[in-house]
Amino acid sequence: MRRADQMTVAHLLSFLKSRGHAVDLYCINTGASASGDDLAWLREACREVHLYRFGKISSTVRAVFGILKKHPLQVGLFSHPEQRREVRSRIGAGDYDIVYTYYFRSAEITRDTGRPAGELPTLDDKRPATFLALQLSQTLNSRRISQNAPNLALRLFYEIESRLVAAYESRIWQNFTHSVVIGSRDVEEISKTCRAQGVAPINNYIFGAHGTDVSRFAPRTDIAERPHHIVFSGVMRTPTNVHAVQWFAQNVWPHVRSALPDATWTIVGREPSAEVRELDKLPGVTVAGTVPDPAIYMAEAAVCINPMQAGGGMQNKLIEYLAMGKAIVATPVANEGIGATPGEHLLVAETAGDFAAAVIALLNDPERRGALGAAGRTFVLENWTWESHWLRLEENFYAALPPLEGARVNNGGGLA
């Protein structure tokens, strides 16, 4: 439970338990190793934990059959039949008040199991309220990945996937009571996709972003900043992160080193790909890989960067930088789901030249770095704590229940 989505779900489980809810987790195990402590914590946080094996051959077969149904490849991969059968059996038995499906890749597991979009609950309605956490516009995300793919084969693959995603995303929301998105930009993009597909724009959305651990990611006065030092943090096998550091290395880093020959840059994050490890050969660059605590490395940075070209939605690394009171340079893509104010909380730059100029300027201006860092920390405390977002989500859970449903919830109703 170390990647962004995993941490999001883990924090949600912890929050729901602390609020007295009974939660059953149905989760595909893709083969990553979990420590005994992690598994023990998970079983303590949940009433039940159901793990399903992600077989490579069977998953590939499901993906192929999914494409024949015009489902995106990623949806087919995660349409686990045993998971689907068991979840639907429990929903049909009336075991749950709320069914929360994280990410549209799992939508086939729970689609049409509760009240559809636009149908109000009634007193005798025993169907659960279903929430599909779309999070971001997957159409926009896959299109950006296609446009920034490093070779023709991947570009064609993601182009095909983006078209399948557009057709699917524009309709799947109708099969759930509510859709959960991060912000208004995602609503705009999904609505645009709906209109392009000839269907009604999404109208059952609620906003449900997530936050960061403001105690773990906090200013560290016990750790000195390294002069002219830059840090990028992220899971370093994710294509969008790989492309981001490659873009920075090729287009920005030479300008920074030319202006500041002693400048250094550390890339922090799990499972660095071969392309990322290759960057370790560049002058001044260190690929740290997996580290016990990325916050320590961020604390040493004079400037933290997020040069994302593809992707969208939540950028955990950006919130963590802000929470630590660091001076930041980011692209508009990286900031669009966060909404920090350019010039007040961070610097935003789109072109390589502007990005380099912003980084160099901040490396040479400790007073400006301090002002941006302090404002960024305040911004996170006011807008991006875990609790503030989860409390709003819980309010939406209760609002989606039938009238007087509280009595049944107190008698054992749960969440899946």
PDB file of N, CA, C and O in Angstrom, residues 64-117:
ATOM      1  N   VAL A  64      -9.213  -9.209 -24.122  1.00  0.00           N
ATOM      2  CA  VAL A  64      -9.574  -9.415 -25.522  1.00  0.00           C
ATOM      3  C   VAL A  64     -11.085  -9.472 -25.683  1.00  0.00           C
ATOM      4  O   VAL A  64     -11.665  -8.828 -26.573  1.00  0.00           O
ATOM      5  N   PHE A  65     -11.745 -10.260 -24.819  1.00  0.00           N
ATOM      6  CA  PHE A  65     -13.205 -10.346 -24.894  1.00  0.00           C
ATOM      7  C   PHE A  65     -13.844  -8.989 -24.567  1.00  0.00           C
ATOM      8  O   PHE A  65     -14.903  -8.648 -25.107  1.00  0.00           O
ATOM      9  N   GLY A  66     -13.209  -8.235 -23.689  1.00  0.00           N
ATOM     10  CA  GLY A  66     -13.721  -6.910 -23.373  1.00  0.00           C
ATOM     11  C   GLY A  66     -13.699  -5.987 -24.575  1.00  0.00           C
ATOM     12  O   GLY A  66     -14.643  -5.225 -24.806  1.00  0.00           O
ATOM     13  N   ILE A  67     -12.626  -6.053 -25.356  1.00  0.00           N
ATOM     14  CA  ILE A  67     -12.530  -5.226 -26.556  1.00  0.00           C
ATOM     15  C   ILE A  67     -13.636  -5.589 -27.544  1.00  0.00           C
ATOM     16  O   ILE A  67     -14.206  -4.713 -28.214  1.00  0.00           O
ATOM     17  N   LEU A  68     -13.972  -6.887 -27.623  1.00  0.00           N
ATOM     18  CA  LEU A  68     -15.075  -7.301 -28.499  1.00  0.00           C
ATOM     19  C   LEU A  68     -16.389  -6.676 -28.057  1.00  0.00           C
ATOM     20  O   LEU A  68     -17.294  -6.457 -28.883  1.00  0.00           O
ATOM     21  N   LYS A  69     -16.508  -6.353 -26.763  1.00  0.00           N
ATOM     22  CA  LYS A  69     -17.690  -5.664 -26.251  1.00  0.00           C
ATOM     23  C   LYS A  69     -17.530  -4.149 -26.317  1.00  0.00           C
ATOM     24  O   LYS A  69     -18.345  -3.406 -25.796  1.00  0.00           O
ATOM     25  N   LYS A  70     -16.418  -3.707 -26.925  1.00  0.00           N
ATOM     26  CA  LYS A  70     -16.071  -2.288 -27.031  1.00  0.00           C
ATOM     27  C   LYS A  70     -15.749  -1.669 -25.675  1.00  0.00           C
ATOM     28  O   LYS A  70     -15.961  -0.482 -25.456  1.00  0.00           O
ATOM     29  N   HIS A  71     -15.224  -2.501 -24.767  1.00  0.00           N
ATOM     30  CA  HIS A  71     -14.739  -2.002 -23.494  1.00  0.00           C
ATOM     31  C   HIS A  71     -13.266  -1.635 -23.632  1.00  0.00           C
ATOM     32  O   HIS A  71     -12.527  -2.303 -24.365  1.00  0.00           O
ATOM     33  N   PRO A  72     -12.806  -0.620 -22.934  1.00  0.00           N
ATOM     34  CA  PRO A  72     -11.371  -0.325 -22.919  1.00  0.00           C
ATOM     35  C   PRO A  72     -10.574  -1.527 -22.418  1.00  0.00           C
ATOM     36  O   PRO A  72     -11.072  -2.330 -21.619  1.00  0.00           O
ATOM     37  N   LEU A  73      -9.340  -1.638 -22.865  1.00  0.00           N
ATOM     38  CA  LEU A  73      -8.486  -2.742 -22.466  1.00  0.00           C
ATOM     39  C   LEU A  73      -8.380  -2.847 -20.952  1.00  0.00           C
ATOM     40  O   LEU A  73      -8.471  -3.933 -20.378  1.00  0.00           O
ATOM     41  N   GLN A  74      -8.203  -1.718 -20.283  1.00  0.00           N
ATOM     42  CA  GLN A  74      -8.024  -1.730 -18.831  1.00  0.00           C
ATOM     43  C   GLN A  74      -9.279  -2.199 -18.106  1.00  0.00           C
ATOM     44  O   GLN A  74      -9.201  -2.802 -17.031  1.00  0.00           O
ATOM     45  N   VAL A  75     -10.442  -1.948 -18.667  1.00  0.00           N
ATOM     46  CA  VAL A  75     -11.685  -2.429 -18.061  1.00  0.00           C
ATOM     47  C   VAL A  75     -11.776  -3.944 -18.190  1.00  0.00           C
ATOM     48  O   VAL A  75     -12.128  -4.647 -17.235  1.00  0.00           O
ATOM     49  N   GLY A  76     -11.462  -4.464 -19.367  1.00  0.00           N
ATOM     50  CA  GLY A  76     -11.468  -5.905 -19.560  1.00  0.00           C
ATOM     51  C   GLY A  76     -10.488  -6.613 -18.648  1.00  0.00           C
ATOM     52  O   GLY A  76     -10.789  -7.673 -18.083  1.00  0.00           O
ATOM     53  N   LEU A  77      -9.305  -6.043 -18.475  1.00  0.00           N
ATOM     54  CA  LEU A  77      -8.281  -6.647 -17.626  1.00  0.00           C
ATOM     55  C   LEU A  77      -8.777  -6.855 -16.199  1.00  0.00           C
ATOM     56  O   LEU A  77      -8.463  -7.854 -15.554  1.00  0.00           O
ATOM     57  N   PHE A  78      -9.554  -5.906 -15.690  1.00  0.00           N
ATOM     58  CA  PHE A  78      -9.946  -5.930 -14.284  1.00  0.00           C
ATOM     59  C   PHE A  78     -11.383  -6.378 -14.060  1.00  0.00           C
ATOM     60  O   PHE A  78     -11.911  -6.209 -12.964  1.00  0.00           O
ATOM     61  N   SER A  79     -12.016  -6.951 -15.074  1.00  0.00           N
ATOM     62  CA  SER A  79     -13.379  -7.470 -14.912  1.00  0.00           C
ATOM     63  C   SER A  79     -13.304  -8.918 -14.414  1.00  0.00           C
ATOM     64  O   SER A  79     -13.595  -9.866 -15.154  1.00  0.00           O
ATOM     65  N   HIS A  80     -12.905  -9.077 -13.183  1.00  0.00           N
ATOM     66  CA  HIS A  80     -12.660 -10.399 -12.613  1.00  0.00           C
ATOM     67  C   HIS A  80     -13.992 -11.104 -12.346  1.00  0.00           C
ATOM     68  O   HIS A  80     -14.821 -10.613 -11.557  1.00  0.00           O
ATOM     69  N   PRO A  81     -14.242 -12.268 -12.965  1.00  0.00           N
ATOM     70  CA  PRO A  81     -15.563 -12.908 -12.850  1.00  0.00           C
ATOM     71  C   PRO A  81     -15.919 -13.349 -11.433  1.00  0.00           C
ATOM     72  O   PRO A  81     -17.072 -13.227 -11.009  1.00  0.00           O
ATOM     73  N   GLU A  82     -14.949 -13.884 -10.684  1.00  0.00           N
ATOM     74  CA  GLU A  82     -15.243 -14.322  -9.326  1.00  0.00           C
ATOM     75  C   GLU A  82     -15.552 -13.136  -8.425  1.00  0.00           C
ATOM     76  O   GLU A  82     -16.486 -13.167  -7.609  1.00  0.00           O
ATOM     77  N   GLN A  83     -14.785 -12.068  -8.572  1.00  0.00           N
ATOM     78  CA  GLN A  83     -15.047 -10.855  -7.809  1.00  0.00           C
ATOM     79  C   GLN A  83     -16.446 -10.318  -8.135  1.00  0.00           C
ATOM     80  O   GLN A  83     -17.220  -9.975  -7.234  1.00  0.00           O
ATOM     81  N   ARG A  84     -16.770 -10.289  -9.416  1.00  0.00           N
ATOM     82  CA  ARG A  84     -18.076  -9.790  -9.851  1.00  0.00           C
ATOM     83  C   ARG A  84     -19.207 -10.635  -9.268  1.00  0.00           C
ATOM     84  O   ARG A  84     -20.200 -10.105  -8.755  1.00  0.00           O
ATOM     85  N   ARG A  85     -19.062 -11.938  -9.314  1.00  0.00           N
ATOM     86  CA  ARG A  85     -20.106 -12.837  -8.837  1.00  0.00           C
ATOM     87  C   ARG A  85     -20.323 -12.679  -7.328  1.00  0.00           C
ATOM     88  O   ARG A  85     -21.471 -12.592  -6.864  1.00  0.00           O
ATOM     89  N   GLU A  86     -19.245 -12.629  -6.565  1.00  0.00           N
ATOM     90  CA  GLU A  86     -19.384 -12.556  -5.116  1.00  0.00           C
ATOM     91  C   GLU A  86     -19.909 -11.202  -4.654  1.00  0.00           C
ATOM     92  O   GLU A  86     -20.740 -11.124  -3.741  1.00  0.00           O
ATOM     93  N   VAL A  87     -19.423 -10.128  -5.277  1.00  0.00           N
ATOM     94  CA  VAL A  87     -19.906  -8.796  -4.910  1.00  0.00           C
ATOM     95  C   VAL A  87     -21.393  -8.677  -5.199  1.00  0.00           C
ATOM     96  O   VAL A  87     -22.180  -8.204  -4.366  1.00  0.00           O
ATOM     97  N   ARG A  88     -21.806  -9.110  -6.368  1.00  0.00           N
ATOM     98  CA  ARG A  88     -23.217  -9.000  -6.744  1.00  0.00           C
ATOM     99  C   ARG A  88     -24.110  -9.880  -5.866  1.00  0.00           C
ATOM    100  O   ARG A  88     -25.260  -9.518  -5.577  1.00  0.00           O
ATOM    101  N   SER A  89     -23.594 -11.019  -5.445  1.00  0.00           N
ATOM    102  CA  SER A  89     -24.375 -11.872  -4.556  1.00  0.00           C
ATOM    103  C   SER A  89     -24.652 -11.173  -3.229  1.00  0.00           C
ATOM    104  O   SER A  89     -25.781 -11.199  -2.714  1.00  0.00           O
ATOM    105  N   ARG A  90     -23.629 -10.518  -2.694  1.00  0.00           N
ATOM    106  CA  ARG A  90     -23.789  -9.828  -1.415  1.00  0.00           C
ATOM    107  C   ARG A  90     -24.686  -8.605  -1.560  1.00  0.00           C
ATOM    108  O   ARG A  90     -25.480  -8.295  -0.664  1.00  0.00           O
ATOM    109  N   ILE A  91     -24.549  -7.905  -2.678  1.00  0.00           N
ATOM    110  CA  ILE A  91     -25.422  -6.742  -2.907  1.00  0.00           C
ATOM    111  C   ILE A  91     -26.870  -7.210  -3.034  1.00  0.00           C
ATOM    112  O   ILE A  91     -27.793  -6.620  -2.450  1.00  0.00           O
ATOM    113  N   GLY A  92     -27.082  -8.288  -3.777  1.00  0.00           N
ATOM    114  CA  GLY A  92     -28.423  -8.820  -3.954  1.00  0.00           C
ATOM    115  C   GLY A  92     -29.048  -9.289  -2.656  1.00  0.00           C
ATOM    116  O   GLY A  92     -30.284  -9.267  -2.495  1.00  0.00           O
ATOM    117  N   ALA A  93     -28.221  -9.711  -1.705  1.00  0.00           N
ATOM    118  CA  ALA A  93     -28.720 -10.163  -0.405  1.00  0.00           C
ATOM    119  C   ALA A  93     -29.067  -8.997   0.513  1.00  0.00           C
ATOM    120  O   ALA A  93     -29.549  -9.203   1.630  1.00  0.00           O
ATOM    121  N   GLY A  94     -28.813  -7.769   0.058  1.00  0.00           N
ATOM    122  CA  GLY A  94     -29.138  -6.591   0.850  1.00  0.00           C
ATOM    123  C   GLY A  94     -28.137  -6.282   1.933  1.00  0.00           C
ATOM    124  O   GLY A  94     -28.465  -5.648   2.947  1.00  0.00           O
ATOM    125  N   ASP A  95     -26.881  -6.717   1.757  1.00  0.00           N
ATOM    126  CA  ASP A  95     -25.867  -6.549   2.799  1.00  0.00           C
ATOM    127  C   ASP A  95     -25.285  -5.141   2.875  1.00  0.00           C
ATOM    128  O   ASP A  95     -24.607  -4.818   3.861  1.00  0.00           O
ATOM    129  N   TYR A  96     -25.512  -4.321   1.844  1.00  0.00           N
ATOM    130  CA  TYR A  96     -24.821  -3.038   1.796  1.00  0.00           C
ATOM    131  C   TYR A  96     -25.777  -1.873   1.559  1.00  0.00           C
ATOM    132  O   TYR A  96     -26.728  -1.984   0.786  1.00  0.00           O
ATOM    133  N   ASP A  97     -25.478  -0.771   2.218  1.00  0.00           N
ATOM    134  CA  ASP A  97     -26.177   0.493   1.981  1.00  0.00           C
ATOM    135  C   ASP A  97     -25.499   1.298   0.876  1.00  0.00           C
ATOM    136  O   ASP A  97     -26.154   1.992   0.104  1.00  0.00           O
ATOM    137  N   ILE A  98     -24.180   1.231   0.868  1.00  0.00           N
ATOM    138  CA  ILE A  98     -23.359   1.976  -0.084  1.00  0.00           C
ATOM    139  C   ILE A  98     -22.411   1.011  -0.781  1.00  0.00           C
ATOM    140  O   ILE A  98     -21.781   0.177  -0.137  1.00  0.00           O
ATOM    141  N   VAL A  99     -22.302   1.133  -2.092  1.00  0.00           N
ATOM    142  CA  VAL A  99     -21.291   0.394  -2.854  1.00  0.00           C
ATOM    143  C   VAL A  99     -20.397   1.438  -3.518  1.00  0.00           C
ATOM    144  O   VAL A  99     -20.862   2.221  -4.348  1.00  0.00           O
ATOM    145  N   TYR A 100     -19.125   1.444  -3.123  1.00  0.00           N
ATOM    146  CA  TYR A 100     -18.171   2.443  -3.614  1.00  0.00           C
ATOM    147  C   TYR A 100     -17.145   1.734  -4.483  1.00  0.00           C
ATOM    148  O   TYR A 100     -16.394   0.880  -4.004  1.00  0.00           O
ATOM    149  N   THR A 101     -17.123   2.060  -5.759  1.00  0.00           N
ATOM    150  CA  THR A 101     -16.225   1.414  -6.718  1.00  0.00           C
ATOM    151  C   THR A 101     -15.121   2.393  -7.078  1.00  0.00           C
ATOM    152  O   THR A 101     -15.387   3.447  -7.659  1.00  0.00           O
ATOM    153  N   TYR A 102     -13.908   2.022  -6.720  1.00  0.00           N
ATOM    154  CA  TYR A 102     -12.791   2.935  -6.962  1.00  0.00           C
ATOM    155  C   TYR A 102     -12.211   2.701  -8.352  1.00  0.00           C
ATOM    156  O   TYR A 102     -11.686   1.624  -8.651  1.00  0.00           O
ATOM    157  N   TYR A 103     -12.337   3.699  -9.190  1.00  0.00           N
ATOM    158  CA  TYR A 103     -11.800   3.763 -10.546  1.00  0.00           C
ATOM    159  C   TYR A 103     -12.698   3.042 -11.553  1.00  0.00           C
ATOM    160  O   TYR A 103     -13.294   2.019 -11.252  1.00  0.00           O
ATOM    161  N   PHE A 104     -12.764   3.574 -12.729  1.00  0.00           N
ATOM    162  CA  PHE A 104     -13.705   3.044 -13.721  1.00  0.00           C
ATOM    163  C   PHE A 104     -13.259   1.698 -14.270  1.00  0.00           C
ATOM    164  O   PHE A 104     -14.034   0.998 -14.903  1.00  0.00           O
ATOM    165  N   ARG A 105     -12.012   1.292 -13.988  1.00  0.00           N
ATOM    166  CA  ARG A 105     -11.555  -0.027 -14.429  1.00  0.00           C
ATOM    167  C   ARG A 105     -12.373  -1.153 -13.799  1.00  0.00           C
ATOM    168  O   ARG A 105     -12.438  -2.251 -14.342  1.00  0.00           O
ATOM    169  N   SER A 106     -12.970  -0.887 -12.644  1.00  0.00           N
ATOM    170  CA  SER A 106     -13.749  -1.910 -11.950  1.00  0.00           C
ATOM    171  C   SER A 106     -15.246  -1.717 -12.120  1.00  0.00           C
ATOM    172  O   SER A 106     -16.036  -2.364 -11.424  1.00  0.00           O
ATOM    173  N   ALA A 107     -15.653  -0.873 -13.029  1.00  0.00           N
ATOM    174  CA  ALA A 107     -17.073  -0.531 -13.154  1.00  0.00           C
ATOM    175  C   ALA A 107     -17.941  -1.724 -13.533  1.00  0.00           C
ATOM    176  O   ALA A 107     -19.103  -1.808 -13.137  1.00  0.00           O
ATOM    177  N   GLU A 108     -17.382  -2.669 -14.308  1.00  0.00           N
ATOM    178  CA  GLU A 108     -18.190  -3.815 -14.726  1.00  0.00           C
ATOM    179  C   GLU A 108     -18.540  -4.729 -13.555  1.00  0.00           C
ATOM    180  O   GLU A 108     -19.489  -5.508 -13.636  1.00  0.00           O
ATOM    181  N   ILE A 109     -17.793  -4.633 -12.469  1.00  0.00           N
ATOM    182  CA  ILE A 109     -18.072  -5.456 -11.300  1.00  0.00           C
ATOM    183  C   ILE A 109     -19.397  -5.050 -10.667  1.00  0.00           C
ATOM    184  O   ILE A 109     -20.169  -5.888 -10.198  1.00  0.00           O
ATOM    185  N   THR A 110     -19.691  -3.756 -10.666  1.00  0.00           N
ATOM    186  CA  THR A 110     -20.824  -3.251  -9.875  1.00  0.00           C
ATOM    187  C   THR A 110     -21.860  -2.482 -10.683  1.00  0.00           C
ATOM    188  O   THR A 110     -22.824  -1.985 -10.099  1.00  0.00           O
ATOM    189  N   ARG A 111     -21.692  -2.358 -11.970  1.00  0.00           N
ATOM    190  CA  ARG A 111     -22.653  -1.549 -12.739  1.00  0.00           C
ATOM    191  C   ARG A 111     -24.064  -2.128 -12.599  1.00  0.00           C
ATOM    192  O   ARG A 111     -24.272  -3.337 -12.540  1.00  0.00           O
ATOM    193  N   ASP A 112     -25.043  -1.212 -12.526  1.00  0.00           N
ATOM    194  CA  ASP A 112     -26.468  -1.579 -12.456  1.00  0.00           C
ATOM    195  C   ASP A 112     -26.816  -2.421 -11.235  1.00  0.00           C
ATOM    196  O   ASP A 112     -27.770  -3.198 -11.267  1.00  0.00           O
ATOM    197  N   THR A 113     -26.089  -2.266 -10.147  1.00  0.00           N
ATOM    198  CA  THR A 113     -26.413  -3.019  -8.930  1.00  0.00           C
ATOM    199  C   THR A 113     -27.189  -2.178  -7.924  1.00  0.00           C
ATOM    200  O   THR A 113     -27.629  -2.700  -6.896  1.00  0.00           O
ATOM    201  N   GLY A 114     -27.342  -0.896  -8.185  1.00  0.00           N
ATOM    202  CA  GLY A 114     -28.057  -0.020  -7.263  1.00  0.00           C
ATOM    203  C   GLY A 114     -28.960   0.934  -8.026  1.00  0.00           C
ATOM    204  O   GLY A 114     -29.309   0.685  -9.178  1.00  0.00           O
ATOM    205  N   ARG A 115     -29.321   2.006  -7.378  1.00  0.00           N
ATOM    206  CA  ARG A 115     -30.182   2.988  -8.035  1.00  0.00           C
ATOM    207  C   ARG A 115     -29.409   3.694  -9.138  1.00  0.00           C
ATOM    208  O   ARG A 115     -28.284   4.150  -8.916  1.00  0.00           O
ATOM    209  N   PRO A 116     -29.996   3.806 -10.325  1.00  0.00           N
ATOM    210  CA  PRO A 116     -29.299   4.492 -11.416  1.00  0.00           C
ATOM    211  C   PRO A 116     -29.271   5.993 -11.207  1.00  0.00           C
ATOM    212  O   PRO A 116     -29.946   6.533 -10.313  1.00  0.00           O
ATOM    213  N   ALA A 117     -28.504   6.662 -12.008  1.00  0.00           N
ATOM    214  CA  ALA A 117     -28.382   8.118 -11.920  1.00  0.00           C
ATOM    215  C   ALA A 117     -29.752   8.765 -12.081  1.00  0.00           C
ATOM    216  O   ALA A 117     -30.549   8.383 -12.942  1.00  0.00           O
TER     217      ALA A 117
END
